[in-house]
Amino acid sequence: MKKIVAAVGELLWDLLPGGKVLGGAPANFIYRINSFGDLGQLITRVGDDDLGDEALEQILQLGLSERNIQVDPASPTGTVQVKLNKQGIPDYSIHEHVAYDKLEATPAALELVHHVDCVCFGTLIQRTEQARDAVRQLLLAAKEATLFYDINLRKDCYTKEIIEESLRLTDILKINDEELISLKEFLKLESDTLKDLAGELILNYHLQLVLGTLGEKGAFVLSNTGEYHYDPGYRVKLGDTVGSGDACSAGFIHQLLQGKSLEEALKFGNATGAKVATTIGGTQPVSEEEIETFRQKKHERIEM
């Protein structure tokens, strides 16, 4: 059965060394959700400019709906300067005062979230008071949905208040290893291991699950009942890692909403992230069948 999933957040252009690529974590996530046969809806805002027009055109080419993409008459479409190091790891310079900073909880968006199975949101979209208020309204209106917080910390784009409020609102936290270490100091956590830090977040903020990504070393999931699974990383020929974490999230959520076990959802999500890391950019086509084929091949695995 197809599930309905909404992603609330930024739609922007990643300005990569080889040219611009449409991205933003919510857009990358919802693109992957749709590629698995679920019904993804992106709630975002672009500018009334050439980049906004091009973004809307490409959204349609990617098979996504533009129904809940707002157009701002004054602010430009979001852009991010992306530099890649020798390992293909991105460094982001995120431009401010852009259209998604003025996101609104429109009647259409509020109506949509009443009927979805899951809402994904992040931190960057909440860097302005207006957009943060819109996100909160949408999350509170999504009373029947699983709330999935992909924390995606970006330099100078978050506060302790934003993070703690988001954690209290969500059901599932997705976070990478570096972000977990950052939160240890930022939120005065006491644990030492990544698993225990995740457990402390579950306890302190009443989360159901933490999905932790570990770069080339794979991913883990921990539940509020203590169920824990770890899946090692895949040694692959790297394209770049842009969108691989979003792909992992989408694979995990897709499987979870289909009623698969935590272990199976983790393994599928981890493989999805690894497969996408072999491509360039966050929205290169990768089918569910390709991911299953990828999983069946004999890969060298990288342990934690």
XYZ file of C-alpha atoms in Angstrom:
304
model
C 0.000 0.000 0.000
C 1.309 3.432 -0.936
C 1.966 5.737 1.997
C 1.654 9.523 1.967
C 4.737 11.373 3.184
C 5.267 15.131 3.452
C 8.622 16.883 3.783
C 8.678 20.424 5.148
C 11.731 22.517 4.444
C 14.157 24.037 2.025
C 14.249 23.670 -1.753
C 17.463 25.134 -3.103
C 20.214 24.866 -5.646
C 23.434 23.154 -4.586
C 26.163 25.030 -6.467
C 28.618 22.166 -6.970
C 32.045 22.362 -8.636
C 30.567 20.784 -11.758
C 27.470 22.984 -11.897
C 24.210 23.539 -10.031
C 22.021 20.661 -8.837
C 18.555 21.013 -7.326
C 18.630 19.873 -3.729
C 17.935 20.568 -0.108
C 17.503 17.675 2.317
C 13.670 17.657 2.223
C 13.654 17.659 -1.588
C 16.241 14.872 -1.787
C 14.261 12.878 0.785
C 10.883 13.259 -0.897
C 12.363 12.434 -4.302
C 13.601 9.101 -2.917
C 10.264 8.458 -1.189
C 8.486 8.875 -4.531
C 11.005 6.630 -6.284
C 9.951 3.806 -3.941
C 6.315 4.172 -4.999
C 5.035 6.165 -2.042
C 3.264 9.504 -2.454
C 5.623 12.294 -1.456
C 4.653 15.942 -1.089
C 7.159 18.767 -0.632
C 6.096 21.831 1.382
C 8.538 24.616 0.614
C 8.965 28.085 -0.899
C 10.966 29.404 -3.851
C 11.477 32.856 -5.280
C 9.654 34.461 -8.185
C 12.856 34.417 -10.236
C 14.673 32.418 -12.889
C 16.078 29.932 -10.361
C 12.610 29.479 -8.884
C 11.095 28.851 -12.312
C 13.853 26.372 -13.095
C 13.350 24.648 -9.746
C 9.608 24.231 -10.368
C 10.303 22.896 -13.852
C 12.814 20.371 -12.542
C 10.495 19.337 -9.702
C 7.973 18.299 -12.344
C 10.688 16.509 -14.336
C 11.603 14.563 -11.187
C 8.006 13.376 -10.920
C 7.192 15.486 -7.875
C 4.169 17.685 -7.295
C 4.481 21.468 -7.185
C 1.122 21.801 -5.450
C 2.567 22.816 -2.076
C 5.523 24.833 -3.324
C 4.907 28.471 -2.469
C 6.304 31.321 -4.578
C 7.687 34.357 -2.747
C 7.267 37.652 -4.638
C 10.288 39.373 -3.064
C 12.918 36.910 -1.795
C 15.260 34.901 -4.057
C 15.304 31.152 -4.427
C 17.714 29.493 -1.986
C 21.246 28.593 -3.022
C 24.146 26.849 -1.311
C 27.792 26.920 -2.335
C 29.075 23.344 -2.024
C 32.777 22.492 -1.908
C 33.921 18.873 -1.879
C 37.113 17.658 -0.237
C 39.295 14.851 -1.636
C 37.013 12.260 -0.038
C 33.911 13.791 -1.662
C 32.615 15.135 1.658
C 30.670 18.378 1.149
C 31.186 21.698 2.939
C 28.238 24.081 2.682
C 27.982 27.881 2.547
C 24.263 28.544 2.914
C 22.932 31.878 1.670
C 20.522 33.770 3.950
C 17.360 35.855 3.418
C 15.909 33.530 0.804
C 12.398 32.386 -0.055
C 12.207 29.310 2.165
C 12.987 31.513 5.169
C 9.467 32.920 4.657
C 7.629 29.609 4.553
C 3.946 29.829 5.512
C 1.555 27.272 6.999
C -0.989 27.774 4.232
C -4.505 26.276 4.422
C -3.515 23.824 1.671
C -0.421 22.684 3.585
C -2.370 22.332 6.825
C -5.014 20.288 5.022
C -2.325 18.047 3.500
C -0.656 17.132 6.790
C -4.010 16.018 8.237
C -3.894 13.050 5.859
C -0.245 11.973 5.720
C 1.435 8.949 7.285
C 4.720 10.750 8.003
C 6.082 14.301 8.102
C 9.818 14.900 7.706
C 11.329 18.187 8.853
C 14.748 19.584 9.689
C 16.607 22.395 11.388
C 17.714 24.728 8.589
C 14.131 25.630 7.663
C 13.640 26.903 11.226
C 16.401 29.528 11.222
C 13.861 32.389 10.923
C 10.984 32.963 13.327
C 8.415 33.025 10.508
C 9.416 29.682 9.008
C 9.896 28.104 12.428
C 6.338 29.072 13.403
C 5.042 27.602 10.139
C 6.858 24.308 10.774
C 5.444 24.098 14.291
C 1.891 24.723 13.047
C 2.246 21.988 10.446
C 3.668 19.460 12.901
C 0.936 20.117 15.433
C -1.686 19.713 12.696
C -0.250 16.319 11.652
C -1.920 14.519 14.535
C -1.996 11.049 12.949
C 1.445 11.153 11.337
C 4.831 9.828 12.399
C 7.101 12.860 12.807
C 10.653 12.384 11.516
C 13.284 14.965 12.472
C 16.389 14.874 10.262
C 18.452 17.224 12.389
C 20.973 18.180 9.641
C 22.969 20.710 11.655
C 24.449 23.481 9.536
C 26.872 26.076 10.881
C 25.204 29.212 12.303
C 21.732 27.946 11.359
C 20.439 26.622 14.697
C 20.068 27.346 18.406
C 19.621 25.165 21.473
C 16.011 26.296 21.697
C 15.252 25.213 18.126
C 16.862 21.803 18.621
C 15.192 21.068 21.948
C 11.747 22.117 20.741
C 12.154 19.989 17.619
C 13.232 16.977 19.673
C 10.197 17.344 21.929
C 7.884 17.475 18.918
C 9.252 14.477 17.012
C 8.909 10.690 17.133
C 12.026 9.651 15.201
C 15.364 11.459 15.185
C 17.819 10.973 12.346
C 21.325 12.135 13.239
C 24.888 11.425 12.128
C 27.845 10.555 14.333
C 29.389 14.040 14.244
C 26.065 15.623 15.173
C 25.667 13.227 18.099
C 29.056 14.315 19.438
C 28.092 17.977 18.933
C 24.862 17.484 20.880
C 26.741 15.916 23.776
C 28.304 19.281 24.576
C 25.468 21.439 23.262
C 22.761 19.707 25.322
C 25.020 18.705 28.253
C 24.597 14.968 27.684
C 26.525 12.616 29.948
C 27.042 9.467 27.860
C 30.239 8.518 26.048
C 29.300 6.070 23.273
C 27.128 6.905 20.268
C 24.577 4.271 21.257
C 24.347 5.608 24.804
C 24.078 9.201 23.565
C 21.180 8.108 21.370
C 19.603 6.384 24.357
C 19.970 9.511 26.456
C 18.214 11.570 23.771
C 15.389 9.013 23.650
C 14.977 9.224 27.418
C 15.290 13.002 27.752
C 12.988 13.920 24.863
C 10.600 10.932 24.795
C 11.599 9.784 21.324
C 10.489 6.494 19.811
C 13.583 5.880 17.679
C 16.992 7.256 16.815
C 18.412 6.478 13.370
C 22.150 7.137 13.470
C 24.307 7.343 10.339
C 28.046 6.752 10.567
C 29.378 7.764 7.150
C 31.362 4.952 5.534
C 30.890 2.823 8.673
C 27.164 2.313 8.159
C 24.194 3.071 10.387
C 22.371 1.993 13.533
C 18.881 2.256 14.986
C 17.878 2.332 18.659
C 14.304 2.226 19.978
C 12.749 3.409 23.219
C 12.357 -0.263 24.196
C 16.100 -0.849 23.886
C 15.975 -2.676 20.542
C 19.271 -2.002 18.766
C 20.600 -2.928 15.348
C 23.797 -1.966 13.531
C 24.554 -2.448 9.815
C 28.148 -1.952 8.608
C 29.069 0.362 5.766
C 29.745 -0.593 2.143
C 33.058 0.003 0.439
C 32.003 1.591 -2.848
C 33.436 3.782 -5.581
C 32.381 7.198 -4.365
C 30.657 9.760 -6.561
C 29.864 12.195 -3.773
C 27.942 12.001 -0.505
C 25.435 14.763 -1.355
C 21.981 13.360 -0.614
C 23.197 9.981 0.654
C 22.005 10.642 4.194
C 18.622 11.774 2.845
C 18.451 8.598 0.786
C 19.174 6.503 3.880
C 16.345 8.294 5.684
C 13.926 7.735 2.811
C 14.770 4.047 2.526
C 14.374 3.575 6.262
C 11.040 5.427 6.460
C 9.671 3.668 3.371
C 10.349 0.256 4.868
C 9.106 1.250 8.319
C 5.791 2.563 6.959
C 5.380 -0.697 5.046
C 5.515 -2.566 8.351
C 9.017 -3.989 7.996
C 11.119 -4.675 11.089
C 13.562 -2.122 12.440
C 16.440 -4.342 11.340
C 15.180 -4.679 7.766
C 14.355 -0.961 7.540
C 17.870 -0.133 8.728
C 19.539 -2.471 6.236
C 17.524 -1.126 3.325
C 18.133 2.492 4.339
C 21.860 1.914 4.773
C 22.126 0.252 1.360
C 20.137 3.080 -0.230
C 22.519 5.672 1.190
C 25.552 3.708 -0.003
C 24.145 3.247 -3.506
C 23.301 6.961 -3.833
C 26.850 7.821 -2.694
C 28.097 6.215 -5.914
C 26.249 8.903 -7.930
C 26.721 12.673 -8.297
C 24.238 14.955 -6.524
C 21.193 14.091 -4.445
C 18.575 13.282 -7.095
C 20.162 10.851 -9.545
C 17.671 8.042 -10.324
C 18.160 4.875 -8.274
C 15.282 2.394 -8.249
C 14.235 0.084 -5.424
C 15.190 -2.838 -7.680
C 18.698 -1.416 -8.135
C 19.083 -1.151 -4.375
C 18.011 -4.764 -3.901
C 20.513 -5.823 -6.587
C 23.184 -3.753 -4.833
C 22.413 -5.520 -1.541
C 22.772 -8.947 -3.110
C 26.253 -8.280 -4.447
C 29.273 -9.213 -2.374
C 30.640 -5.954 -1.003
C 33.483 -5.375 1.379
C 31.869 -4.060 4.550
C 33.330 -1.408 6.848
C 32.756 -1.984 10.556
C 32.427 0.639 13.259
